């Protein structure tokens, strides 16, 4: 069954998404997510200019071969652009394989290893009262796990807290990046108080998560992890910039707070040391940025060997296509931990018709053949690309810092 067409659709139904549509000679169509937030056009070009010509005439069945053809065949390998592009192809080919077999993708991956996928939502607030209100809403909706982020007193902007005008907290609107400010001392003083406030209000019967978003040094992260121990967080996410894998040894030496890392990773090589030296507890690579279903499963298999669980990235900048793909993987692997679920803003539902469901804190990808997501290209055309950047972060003295 040969591929006869592949096209890249860039649209902005609520936020920017890059979608790859692969068409086969038998008429079966597969969809993949190629969205790289703030750098969308680079992946679109990689696909349109360099990958689509290689796909036409290829056998759609040969997922593993196509993966290696695109990875090794480019010579210049890895990095977010290539690995997001390969992911989009891979996800679309699994979608096609499922449709041809008449089975949901999770059945092709070995079948359901659990009844549902525990997801965590994002609770945010400009102050602790607002955060508690939002946290309560998540509990009322049935969430068993909730991430807490709150404005740091004294800082004008904080990661994870939407601005008052209702915009998303990432990316900024406008043609140039929004500038955020960062002050480590204020954050380190406040974060334990925030976690304490949540535990005092809601007790220990809910999984409580927090994202540090790569802003600390290893010794600062060690101090934060130790300070959070009384509140028993499910995890402390991205405590330090994770390209420095050996830094996690120092954090580990000082705290039992579980560590989750990996939303910016693209390949198994980015987390090899973290996993094999047992420096983390959860690996957060995403299906759309780490080479698709084929490569994500390889990462999770390595992690399983070392007692590390999955905790895939699932922010709103991953389209419903990759979110569905993530749910199929989550349902089928033995070492599933938790799945991030930020949801998608309207009008995304007009463009992506999904079959996944949420009930009582758990999600299920549904039982339609393939991924279970239908992409409406005509509807997408009504939402043209809207160029946006992720924010840039500076310390109070103006030094550029990790965002
Ligand atoms: O900032 O996906 O855990 N979730 C996150 C996200 C990331 C965005 C970047 O595009 O850290 O909010
Ligand atoms: Co994160």
mmCIF file of C-alpha atoms and ligand atoms in Angstrom:
data_model
loop_
_atom_site.group_PDB
_atom_site.id
_atom_site.type_symbol
_atom_site.label_atom_id
_atom_site.label_comp_id
_atom_site.label_asym_id
_atom_site.label_seq_id
_atom_site.Cartn_x
_atom_site.Cartn_y
_atom_site.Cartn_z
ATOM 1 C CA UNK A 1 0.000 0.000 0.000
ATOM 2 C CA UNK A 2 1.928 2.963 -1.318
ATOM 3 C CA UNK A 3 1.864 6.540 -0.091
ATOM 4 C CA UNK A 4 0.515 8.744 -2.892
ATOM 5 C CA UNK A 5 0.347 12.123 -1.144
ATOM 6 C CA UNK A 6 1.590 13.865 1.986
ATOM 7 C CA UNK A 7 0.722 17.452 2.929
ATOM 8 C CA UNK A 8 1.514 19.785 5.765
ATOM 9 C CA UNK A 9 -1.319 21.912 7.142
ATOM 10 C CA UNK A 10 -0.510 24.856 9.407
ATOM 11 C CA UNK A 11 -3.490 26.255 11.271
ATOM 12 C CA UNK A 12 -4.293 28.154 14.430
ATOM 13 C CA UNK A 13 -7.581 26.955 15.954
ATOM 14 C CA UNK A 14 -6.952 28.386 19.447
ATOM 15 C CA UNK A 15 -3.184 28.083 18.978
ATOM 16 C CA UNK A 16 -0.795 27.018 16.233
ATOM 17 C CA UNK A 17 -0.705 23.414 15.080
ATOM 18 C CA UNK A 18 1.241 21.794 12.247
ATOM 19 C CA UNK A 19 -0.507 18.670 10.978
ATOM 20 C CA UNK A 20 0.843 16.108 8.519
ATOM 21 C CA UNK A 21 -1.705 14.248 6.392
ATOM 22 C CA UNK A 22 -0.527 11.091 4.598
ATOM 23 C CA UNK A 23 -2.698 9.543 1.908
ATOM 24 C CA UNK A 24 -2.308 6.009 0.552
ATOM 25 C CA UNK A 25 -3.283 4.471 -2.771
ATOM 26 C CA UNK A 26 -6.068 2.520 -1.073
ATOM 27 C CA UNK A 27 -7.601 5.769 0.167
ATOM 28 C CA UNK A 28 -6.671 5.283 3.839
ATOM 29 C CA UNK A 29 -5.496 8.544 5.374
ATOM 30 C CA UNK A 30 -3.245 9.001 8.419
ATOM 31 C CA UNK A 31 -2.565 12.132 10.493
ATOM 32 C CA UNK A 32 0.490 13.171 12.465
ATOM 33 C CA UNK A 33 1.343 16.137 14.693
ATOM 34 C CA UNK A 34 4.394 18.209 13.674
ATOM 35 C CA UNK A 35 3.894 21.136 16.072
ATOM 36 C CA UNK A 36 7.010 22.700 17.618
ATOM 37 C CA UNK A 37 5.749 25.623 19.672
ATOM 38 C CA UNK A 38 7.285 28.934 18.568
ATOM 39 C CA UNK A 39 9.300 27.281 15.743
ATOM 40 C CA UNK A 40 6.439 25.824 13.701
ATOM 41 C CA UNK A 41 7.618 26.754 10.209
ATOM 42 C CA UNK A 42 10.991 25.056 10.575
ATOM 43 C CA UNK A 43 9.347 21.643 10.991
ATOM 44 C CA UNK A 44 6.840 22.431 8.229
ATOM 45 C CA UNK A 45 9.750 23.194 5.879
ATOM 46 C CA UNK A 46 11.718 20.100 6.981
ATOM 47 C CA UNK A 47 8.692 18.005 6.066
ATOM 48 C CA UNK A 48 7.566 19.803 2.906
ATOM 49 C CA UNK A 49 10.976 20.434 1.418
ATOM 50 C CA UNK A 50 12.906 17.346 2.502
ATOM 51 C CA UNK A 51 10.639 14.539 3.725
ATOM 52 C CA UNK A 52 7.480 14.583 1.607
ATOM 53 C CA UNK A 53 9.443 13.843 -1.608
ATOM 54 C CA UNK A 54 10.858 10.737 0.120
ATOM 55 C CA UNK A 55 7.446 9.537 1.239
ATOM 56 C CA UNK A 56 5.707 9.515 -2.116
ATOM 57 C CA UNK A 57 5.781 5.960 -3.469
ATOM 58 C CA UNK A 58 6.981 4.397 -0.173
ATOM 59 C CA UNK A 59 5.177 1.487 1.455
ATOM 60 C CA UNK A 60 2.976 2.905 4.234
ATOM 61 C CA UNK A 61 3.190 -0.428 6.115
ATOM 62 C CA UNK A 62 6.922 -0.164 6.734
ATOM 63 C CA UNK A 63 6.995 2.038 9.818
ATOM 64 C CA UNK A 64 10.292 0.864 11.331
ATOM 65 C CA UNK A 65 12.117 1.029 8.002
ATOM 66 C CA UNK A 66 10.755 4.507 7.263
ATOM 67 C CA UNK A 67 11.794 5.700 10.723
ATOM 68 C CA UNK A 68 15.415 4.651 10.193
ATOM 69 C CA UNK A 69 15.424 5.827 6.594
ATOM 70 C CA UNK A 70 14.497 9.329 7.759
ATOM 71 C CA UNK A 71 16.729 9.285 10.862
ATOM 72 C CA UNK A 72 19.931 7.740 9.533
ATOM 73 C CA UNK A 73 19.287 8.759 5.963
ATOM 74 C CA UNK A 74 19.473 12.473 6.707
ATOM 75 C CA UNK A 75 23.045 12.132 8.069
ATOM 76 C CA UNK A 76 22.341 15.212 10.276
ATOM 77 C CA UNK A 77 20.377 13.601 13.023
ATOM 78 C CA UNK A 78 18.435 14.429 16.217
ATOM 79 C CA UNK A 79 17.360 17.827 17.458
ATOM 80 C CA UNK A 80 13.812 19.118 17.919
ATOM 81 C CA UNK A 81 13.152 19.907 14.249
ATOM 82 C CA UNK A 82 14.134 16.560 12.751
ATOM 83 C CA UNK A 83 12.679 14.482 15.564
ATOM 84 C CA UNK A 84 9.342 16.331 15.467
ATOM 85 C CA UNK A 85 9.189 15.839 11.701
ATOM 86 C CA UNK A 86 9.953 12.113 11.992
ATOM 87 C CA UNK A 87 7.400 11.872 14.807
ATOM 88 C CA UNK A 88 4.691 13.299 12.572
ATOM 89 C CA UNK A 89 5.410 10.715 9.859
ATOM 90 C CA UNK A 90 5.582 7.897 12.402
ATOM 91 C CA UNK A 91 2.306 8.847 14.118
ATOM 92 C CA UNK A 92 0.521 9.109 10.757
ATOM 93 C CA UNK A 93 1.820 5.679 9.683
ATOM 94 C CA UNK A 94 0.603 4.052 12.937
ATOM 95 C CA UNK A 95 -2.765 5.728 12.332
ATOM 96 C CA UNK A 96 -2.857 4.160 8.854
ATOM 97 C CA UNK A 97 -1.786 0.747 10.141
ATOM 98 C CA UNK A 98 -4.556 0.793 12.727
ATOM 99 C CA UNK A 99 -7.172 1.814 10.186
ATOM 100 C CA UNK A 100 -6.064 -0.928 7.790
ATOM 101 C CA UNK A 101 -6.145 -3.522 10.579
ATOM 102 C CA UNK A 102 -9.463 -2.200 11.899
ATOM 103 C CA UNK A 103 -7.915 -1.840 15.364
ATOM 104 C CA UNK A 104 -7.155 1.047 17.710
ATOM 105 C CA UNK A 105 -3.403 1.724 17.831
ATOM 106 C CA UNK A 106 -3.108 0.535 21.442
ATOM 107 C CA UNK A 107 -4.160 -2.950 20.297
ATOM 108 C CA UNK A 108 -1.260 -2.975 17.827
ATOM 109 C CA UNK A 109 1.068 -2.008 20.701
ATOM 110 C CA UNK A 110 0.133 -5.079 22.721
ATOM 111 C CA UNK A 111 -3.315 -4.168 24.000
ATOM 112 C CA UNK A 112 -4.497 -2.391 27.128
ATOM 113 C CA UNK A 113 -2.260 -2.893 30.159
ATOM 114 C CA UNK A 114 -4.696 -0.932 32.374
ATOM 115 C CA UNK A 115 -8.312 0.239 32.319
ATOM 116 C CA UNK A 116 -7.521 3.920 31.940
ATOM 117 C CA UNK A 117 -4.721 6.473 31.855
ATOM 118 C CA UNK A 118 -4.368 8.668 34.951
ATOM 119 C CA UNK A 119 -3.955 12.282 33.841
ATOM 120 C CA UNK A 120 -2.979 15.404 35.740
ATOM 121 C CA UNK A 121 -4.477 18.822 35.118
ATOM 122 C CA UNK A 122 -3.008 22.294 35.654
ATOM 123 C CA UNK A 123 -4.248 24.351 38.616
ATOM 124 C CA UNK A 124 -3.005 27.947 38.594
ATOM 125 C CA UNK A 125 -3.576 31.160 40.488
ATOM 126 C CA UNK A 126 -2.391 34.745 40.768
ATOM 127 C CA UNK A 127 -2.365 34.111 44.541
ATOM 128 C CA UNK A 128 -2.899 31.173 46.899
ATOM 129 C CA UNK A 129 -6.678 31.714 47.179
ATOM 130 C CA UNK A 130 -7.086 31.682 43.415
ATOM 131 C CA UNK A 131 -4.884 28.598 43.170
ATOM 132 C CA UNK A 132 -6.961 26.788 45.808
ATOM 133 C CA UNK A 133 -10.179 27.644 43.937
ATOM 134 C CA UNK A 134 -8.753 26.254 40.720
ATOM 135 C CA UNK A 135 -7.378 23.191 42.505
ATOM 136 C CA UNK A 136 -10.834 22.526 43.976
ATOM 137 C CA UNK A 137 -12.384 22.767 40.493
ATOM 138 C CA UNK A 138 -10.012 20.041 39.308
ATOM 139 C CA UNK A 139 -10.928 17.800 42.248
ATOM 140 C CA UNK A 140 -14.632 18.401 41.568
ATOM 141 C CA UNK A 141 -14.044 17.383 37.941
ATOM 142 C CA UNK A 142 -12.599 14.085 39.182
ATOM 143 C CA UNK A 143 -8.856 14.609 38.753
ATOM 144 C CA UNK A 144 -6.715 12.281 40.869
ATOM 145 C CA UNK A 145 -3.553 14.268 40.144
ATOM 146 C CA UNK A 146 -3.131 18.036 39.837
ATOM 147 C CA UNK A 147 -0.156 20.276 39.102
ATOM 148 C CA UNK A 148 0.016 23.492 41.180
ATOM 149 C CA UNK A 149 1.627 26.722 39.898
ATOM 150 C CA UNK A 150 1.162 30.141 41.518
ATOM 151 C CA UNK A 151 2.463 33.672 40.958
ATOM 152 C CA UNK A 152 5.563 34.267 43.068
ATOM 153 C CA UNK A 153 4.962 37.334 45.296
ATOM 154 C CA UNK A 154 7.272 40.163 44.223
ATOM 155 C CA UNK A 155 7.672 38.912 40.637
ATOM 156 C CA UNK A 156 5.490 40.506 37.984
ATOM 157 C CA UNK A 157 5.166 37.301 35.920
ATOM 158 C CA UNK A 158 5.484 33.637 36.775
ATOM 159 C CA UNK A 159 5.607 30.569 34.526
ATOM 160 C CA UNK A 160 2.387 28.566 34.572
ATOM 161 C CA UNK A 161 0.069 31.416 35.527
ATOM 162 C CA UNK A 162 -2.053 32.891 32.721
ATOM 163 C CA UNK A 163 -2.088 36.683 32.409
ATOM 164 C CA UNK A 164 -5.279 38.442 33.578
ATOM 165 C CA UNK A 165 -6.384 39.096 29.989
ATOM 166 C CA UNK A 166 -7.120 35.388 29.503
ATOM 167 C CA UNK A 167 -4.179 34.636 27.203
ATOM 168 C CA UNK A 168 -2.377 31.338 27.572
ATOM 169 C CA UNK A 169 0.756 31.331 29.693
ATOM 170 C CA UNK A 170 2.687 30.160 26.713
ATOM 171 C CA UNK A 171 3.311 31.384 24.173
ATOM 172 C CA UNK A 172 2.912 35.151 24.324
ATOM 173 C CA UNK A 173 0.855 36.995 21.770
ATOM 174 C CA UNK A 174 2.475 39.552 19.514
ATOM 175 C CA UNK A 175 5.254 39.365 16.994
ATOM 176 C CA UNK A 176 8.107 39.408 19.526
ATOM 177 C CA UNK A 177 8.616 37.279 22.655
ATOM 178 C CA UNK A 178 7.051 38.375 25.919
ATOM 179 C CA UNK A 179 9.720 39.011 28.550
ATOM 180 C CA UNK A 180 9.392 37.306 31.932
ATOM 181 C CA UNK A 181 11.397 38.016 35.086
ATOM 182 C CA UNK A 182 13.040 35.577 37.455
ATOM 183 C CA UNK A 183 14.405 35.759 40.985
ATOM 184 C CA UNK A 184 15.489 32.466 42.512
ATOM 185 C CA UNK A 185 15.379 33.505 46.180
ATOM 186 C CA UNK A 186 11.765 34.672 46.027
ATOM 187 C CA UNK A 187 10.748 31.449 44.246
ATOM 188 C CA UNK A 188 12.612 29.155 46.637
ATOM 189 C CA UNK A 189 10.992 30.862 49.619
ATOM 190 C CA UNK A 190 7.515 30.698 48.123
ATOM 191 C CA UNK A 191 7.272 27.263 46.461
ATOM 192 C CA UNK A 192 7.218 25.239 49.736
ATOM 193 C CA UNK A 193 4.565 27.616 51.153
ATOM 194 C CA UNK A 194 2.435 27.005 48.085
ATOM 195 C CA UNK A 195 2.677 23.218 48.429
ATOM 196 C CA UNK A 196 1.972 23.473 52.163
ATOM 197 C CA UNK A 197 -1.153 25.563 51.483
ATOM 198 C CA UNK A 198 -2.489 22.920 49.078
ATOM 199 C CA UNK A 199 -1.856 20.041 51.483
ATOM 200 C CA UNK A 200 -3.427 21.976 54.395
ATOM 201 C CA UNK A 201 -6.536 22.654 52.352
ATOM 202 C CA UNK A 202 -6.950 19.349 50.499
ATOM 203 C CA UNK A 203 -4.936 16.782 52.453
ATOM 204 C CA UNK A 204 -2.816 14.004 51.006
ATOM 205 C CA UNK A 205 -5.486 12.088 49.059
ATOM 206 C CA UNK A 206 -4.601 13.703 45.738
ATOM 207 C CA UNK A 207 -1.363 13.518 43.775
ATOM 208 C CA UNK A 208 0.267 16.945 43.869
ATOM 209 C CA UNK A 209 2.741 17.938 41.135
ATOM 210 C CA UNK A 210 4.852 21.026 40.510
ATOM 211 C CA UNK A 211 6.878 22.248 37.506
ATOM 212 C CA UNK A 212 10.107 24.146 38.216
ATOM 213 C CA UNK A 213 10.606 24.713 34.461
ATOM 214 C CA UNK A 214 14.407 24.363 34.337
ATOM 215 C CA UNK A 215 15.191 27.433 36.481
ATOM 216 C CA UNK A 216 17.382 26.201 39.334
ATOM 217 C CA UNK A 217 20.979 25.165 39.768
ATOM 218 C CA UNK A 218 21.542 21.599 40.991
ATOM 219 C CA UNK A 219 22.197 22.651 44.599
ATOM 220 C CA UNK A 220 19.153 24.951 44.587
ATOM 221 C CA UNK A 221 17.053 22.091 43.220
ATOM 222 C CA UNK A 222 18.412 19.839 45.955
ATOM 223 C CA UNK A 223 17.320 22.408 48.543
ATOM 224 C CA UNK A 224 13.869 22.719 46.999
ATOM 225 C CA UNK A 225 13.420 18.950 46.844
ATOM 226 C CA UNK A 226 14.305 18.649 50.529
ATOM 227 C CA UNK A 227 11.993 21.539 51.463
ATOM 228 C CA UNK A 228 9.083 19.916 49.600
ATOM 229 C CA UNK A 229 9.447 16.489 51.229
ATOM 230 C CA UNK A 230 6.859 17.120 54.011
ATOM 231 C CA UNK A 231 4.234 17.790 51.303
ATOM 232 C CA UNK A 232 5.055 14.531 49.508
ATOM 233 C CA UNK A 233 4.868 15.768 45.924
ATOM 234 C CA UNK A 234 4.185 13.206 43.194
ATOM 235 C CA UNK A 235 7.093 14.862 41.426
ATOM 236 C CA UNK A 236 9.227 17.945 41.039
ATOM 237 C CA UNK A 237 9.420 18.582 37.268
ATOM 238 C CA UNK A 238 12.414 19.900 35.311
ATOM 239 C CA UNK A 239 14.331 21.191 38.351
ATOM 240 C CA UNK A 240 17.420 22.125 36.294
ATOM 241 C CA UNK A 241 18.204 22.516 32.569
ATOM 242 C CA UNK A 242 18.328 18.825 31.722
ATOM 243 C CA UNK A 243 20.907 18.770 28.958
ATOM 244 C CA UNK A 244 23.316 18.506 31.911
ATOM 245 C CA UNK A 245 22.382 14.943 32.814
ATOM 246 C CA UNK A 246 25.045 14.317 35.469
ATOM 247 C CA UNK A 247 23.755 17.319 37.479
ATOM 248 C CA UNK A 248 20.890 15.138 38.655
ATOM 249 C CA UNK A 249 23.245 13.017 40.705
ATOM 250 C CA UNK A 250 23.757 15.964 43.029
ATOM 251 C CA UNK A 251 20.000 16.560 43.396
ATOM 252 C CA UNK A 252 19.460 12.851 44.079
ATOM 253 C CA UNK A 253 22.063 12.826 46.852
ATOM 254 C CA UNK A 254 20.029 15.348 48.847
ATOM 255 C CA UNK A 255 16.364 14.527 48.470
ATOM 256 C CA UNK A 256 13.745 11.778 48.164
ATOM 257 C CA UNK A 257 11.378 14.067 46.255
ATOM 258 C CA UNK A 258 10.714 12.242 42.954
ATOM 259 C CA UNK A 259 12.129 13.903 39.849
ATOM 260 C CA UNK A 260 10.491 14.153 36.403
ATOM 261 C CA UNK A 261 12.350 15.377 33.360
ATOM 262 C CA UNK A 262 12.295 15.328 29.590
ATOM 263 C CA UNK A 263 9.655 17.431 27.828
ATOM 264 C CA UNK A 264 12.381 19.143 25.772
ATOM 265 C CA UNK A 265 14.217 15.905 24.944
ATOM 266 C CA UNK A 266 14.122 14.544 21.408
ATOM 267 C CA UNK A 267 15.730 11.138 21.631
ATOM 268 C CA UNK A 268 16.736 8.220 23.801
ATOM 269 C CA UNK A 269 20.281 9.609 23.857
ATOM 270 C CA UNK A 270 19.102 12.705 25.741
ATOM 271 C CA UNK A 271 17.966 10.562 28.670
ATOM 272 C CA UNK A 272 20.344 7.610 28.486
ATOM 273 C CA UNK A 273 22.412 8.605 31.535
ATOM 274 C CA UNK A 274 19.407 9.869 33.507
ATOM 275 C CA UNK A 275 17.696 6.502 33.085
ATOM 276 C CA UNK A 276 20.577 4.033 33.281
ATOM 277 C CA UNK A 277 22.053 5.736 36.373
ATOM 278 C CA UNK A 278 18.594 5.949 37.975
ATOM 279 C CA UNK A 279 18.854 9.717 38.401
ATOM 280 C CA UNK A 280 15.146 10.349 37.719
ATOM 281 C CA UNK A 281 11.801 8.732 38.532
ATOM 282 C CA UNK A 282 9.677 9.804 35.552
ATOM 283 C CA UNK A 283 10.675 10.366 31.935
ATOM 284 C CA UNK A 284 8.531 13.047 30.273
ATOM 285 C CA UNK A 285 9.449 12.729 26.593
ATOM 286 C CA UNK A 286 6.492 13.357 24.310
ATOM 287 C CA UNK A 287 5.338 11.348 21.319
ATOM 288 C CA UNK A 288 5.457 14.373 18.998
ATOM 289 C CA UNK A 289 8.891 15.724 19.963
ATOM 290 C CA UNK A 290 10.743 12.452 20.520
ATOM 291 C CA UNK A 291 10.382 10.604 17.249
ATOM 292 C CA UNK A 292 6.809 9.362 17.412
ATOM 293 C CA UNK A 293 5.279 6.167 18.789
ATOM 294 C CA UNK A 294 8.161 4.012 17.540
ATOM 295 C CA UNK A 295 10.894 5.943 19.356
ATOM 296 C CA UNK A 296 8.873 6.829 22.463
ATOM 297 C CA UNK A 297 8.221 3.147 23.068
ATOM 298 C CA UNK A 298 11.964 2.504 22.833
ATOM 299 C CA UNK A 299 12.620 5.191 25.486
ATOM 300 C CA UNK A 300 9.941 3.761 27.778
ATOM 301 C CA UNK A 301 11.324 0.236 27.331
ATOM 302 C CA UNK A 302 14.774 1.418 28.407
ATOM 303 C CA UNK A 303 13.147 3.228 31.348
ATOM 304 C CA UNK A 304 11.270 0.093 32.381
ATOM 305 C CA UNK A 305 14.544 -1.774 32.766
ATOM 306 C CA UNK A 306 15.704 0.805 35.334
ATOM 307 C CA UNK A 307 12.460 1.305 37.260
ATOM 308 C CA UNK A 308 11.707 4.682 35.675
ATOM 309 C CA UNK A 309 8.061 5.386 34.800
ATOM 310 C CA UNK A 310 6.512 7.400 32.004
ATOM 311 C CA UNK A 311 5.040 10.861 32.599
ATOM 312 C CA UNK A 312 4.548 12.229 29.120
ATOM 313 C CA UNK A 313 4.330 15.878 28.309
ATOM 314 C CA UNK A 314 0.776 16.812 27.262
ATOM 315 C CA UNK A 315 0.577 20.592 27.151
ATOM 316 C CA UNK A 316 -1.915 22.337 24.877
ATOM 317 C CA UNK A 317 0.764 23.012 22.269
ATOM 318 C CA UNK A 318 0.725 19.292 21.442
ATOM 319 C CA UNK A 319 -2.226 18.864 19.085
ATOM 320 C CA UNK A 320 -5.106 16.445 19.777
ATOM 321 C CA UNK A 321 -3.412 14.096 17.279
ATOM 322 C CA UNK A 322 -0.315 13.608 19.402
ATOM 323 C CA UNK A 323 -2.368 13.654 22.592
ATOM 324 C CA UNK A 324 -4.372 10.712 21.252
ATOM 325 C CA UNK A 325 -1.145 8.955 20.216
ATOM 326 C CA UNK A 326 0.202 9.484 23.750
ATOM 327 C CA UNK A 327 -2.925 7.878 25.239
ATOM 328 C CA UNK A 328 -2.496 4.783 23.027
ATOM 329 C CA UNK A 329 1.105 4.419 24.229
ATOM 330 C CA UNK A 330 0.163 5.120 27.872
ATOM 331 C CA UNK A 331 -2.556 2.488 27.844
ATOM 332 C CA UNK A 332 -0.271 -0.218 26.498
ATOM 333 C CA UNK A 333 3.095 0.100 28.272
ATOM 334 C CA UNK A 334 3.930 -1.708 31.529
ATOM 335 C CA UNK A 335 5.690 1.254 33.207
ATOM 336 C CA UNK A 336 3.091 3.987 32.797
ATOM 337 C CA UNK A 337 3.253 6.687 35.489
ATOM 338 C CA UNK A 338 0.968 9.595 34.654
ATOM 339 C CA UNK A 339 0.002 11.665 31.601
ATOM 340 C CA UNK A 340 -0.151 15.465 31.515
ATOM 341 C CA UNK A 341 -3.495 16.766 30.219
ATOM 342 C CA UNK A 342 -3.851 20.465 29.669
ATOM 343 C CA UNK A 343 -6.695 20.143 27.143
ATOM 344 C CA UNK A 344 -7.199 22.225 24.007
ATOM 345 C CA UNK A 345 -8.766 25.630 23.607
ATOM 346 C CA UNK A 346 -11.717 26.222 21.349
ATOM 347 C CA UNK A 347 -11.995 26.170 18.400
ATOM 348 C CA UNK A 348 -9.568 23.201 18.270
ATOM 349 C CA UNK A 349 -12.559 20.849 18.505
ATOM 350 C CA UNK A 350 -13.908 22.178 15.204
ATOM 351 C CA UNK A 351 -10.735 21.033 13.466
ATOM 352 C CA UNK A 352 -9.786 17.876 15.393
ATOM 353 C CA UNK A 353 -12.627 15.439 16.096
ATOM 354 C CA UNK A 354 -11.405 13.159 18.852
ATOM 355 C CA UNK A 355 -12.659 9.913 20.312
ATOM 356 C CA UNK A 356 -10.745 9.998 23.598
ATOM 357 C CA UNK A 357 -12.684 10.407 26.809
ATOM 358 C CA UNK A 358 -12.171 11.589 30.401
ATOM 359 C CA UNK A 359 -13.874 9.973 33.342
ATOM 360 C CA UNK A 360 -13.085 10.322 37.011
ATOM 361 C CA UNK A 361 -9.466 11.378 36.471
ATOM 362 C CA UNK A 362 -8.703 8.697 33.880
ATOM 363 C CA UNK A 363 -8.621 8.944 30.098
ATOM 364 C CA UNK A 364 -9.081 6.378 27.353
ATOM 365 C CA UNK A 365 -8.168 6.756 23.657
ATOM 366 C CA UNK A 366 -11.406 5.126 22.464
ATOM 367 C CA UNK A 367 -11.804 2.124 20.191
ATOM 368 C CA UNK A 368 -11.959 3.560 16.690
ATOM 369 C CA UNK A 369 -9.442 2.063 14.246
ATOM 370 C CA UNK A 370 -6.145 3.981 14.214
ATOM 371 C CA UNK A 371 -5.635 6.957 16.526
ATOM 372 C CA UNK A 372 -9.310 7.887 16.632
ATOM 373 C CA UNK A 373 -8.744 11.500 15.568
ATOM 374 C CA UNK A 374 -10.298 12.939 12.443
ATOM 375 C CA UNK A 375 -8.634 16.050 11.068
ATOM 376 C CA UNK A 376 -10.960 18.424 9.183
ATOM 377 C CA UNK A 377 -8.695 20.157 6.655
ATOM 378 C CA UNK A 378 -11.476 22.435 5.420
ATOM 379 C CA UNK A 379 -12.239 23.637 8.935
ATOM 380 C CA UNK A 380 -8.505 24.166 9.555
ATOM 381 C CA UNK A 381 -8.304 26.515 6.567
ATOM 382 C CA UNK A 382 -10.526 28.983 8.437
ATOM 383 C CA UNK A 383 -7.807 29.433 11.122
ATOM 384 C CA UNK A 384 -4.659 30.783 9.466
ATOM 385 C CA UNK A 385 -1.207 30.565 11.044
ATOM 386 C CA UNK A 386 -0.633 33.161 13.757
ATOM 387 C CA UNK A 387 3.147 33.560 14.361
ATOM 388 C CA UNK A 388 4.004 33.578 18.069
ATOM 389 C CA UNK A 389 7.033 33.142 20.289
ATOM 390 C CA UNK A 390 7.506 31.468 23.631
ATOM 391 C CA UNK A 391 8.491 33.958 26.374
ATOM 392 C CA UNK A 392 12.096 34.807 27.145
ATOM 393 C CA UNK A 393 13.213 35.020 30.769
ATOM 394 C CA UNK A 394 15.629 37.476 32.428
ATOM 395 C CA UNK A 395 16.876 37.835 35.981
ATOM 396 C CA UNK A 396 16.275 41.132 37.801
ATOM 397 C CA UNK A 397 19.666 42.456 36.647
ATOM 398 C CA UNK A 398 18.832 41.663 33.025
ATOM 399 C CA UNK A 399 20.772 38.411 32.619
ATOM 400 C CA UNK A 400 19.060 35.965 30.259
ATOM 401 C CA UNK A 401 17.831 32.950 32.228
ATOM 402 C CA UNK A 402 16.186 29.644 31.338
ATOM 403 C CA UNK A 403 12.442 29.949 30.698
HETATM 404 O O1 LIG B 1 6.091 25.203 28.828
HETATM 405 O O2 LIG B 1 4.619 22.999 26.421
HETATM 406 O O3 LIG B 1 4.768 20.808 31.664
HETATM 407 N N1 LIG B 1 4.431 21.573 30.824
HETATM 408 C C1 LIG B 1 5.160 22.591 30.359
HETATM 409 C C2 LIG B 1 4.583 23.367 29.211
HETATM 410 C C3 LIG B 1 5.670 23.966 28.318
HETATM 411 C C4 LIG B 1 5.124 24.199 26.923
HETATM 412 C C5 LIG B 1 6.166 24.785 25.977
HETATM 413 O O4 LIG B 1 5.668 24.870 24.689
HETATM 414 O O5 LIG B 1 6.223 22.841 30.869
HETATM 415 O O6 LIG B 1 3.715 24.361 29.704
HETATM 416 CO CO1 LIG B 2 6.880 21.214 32.090
#
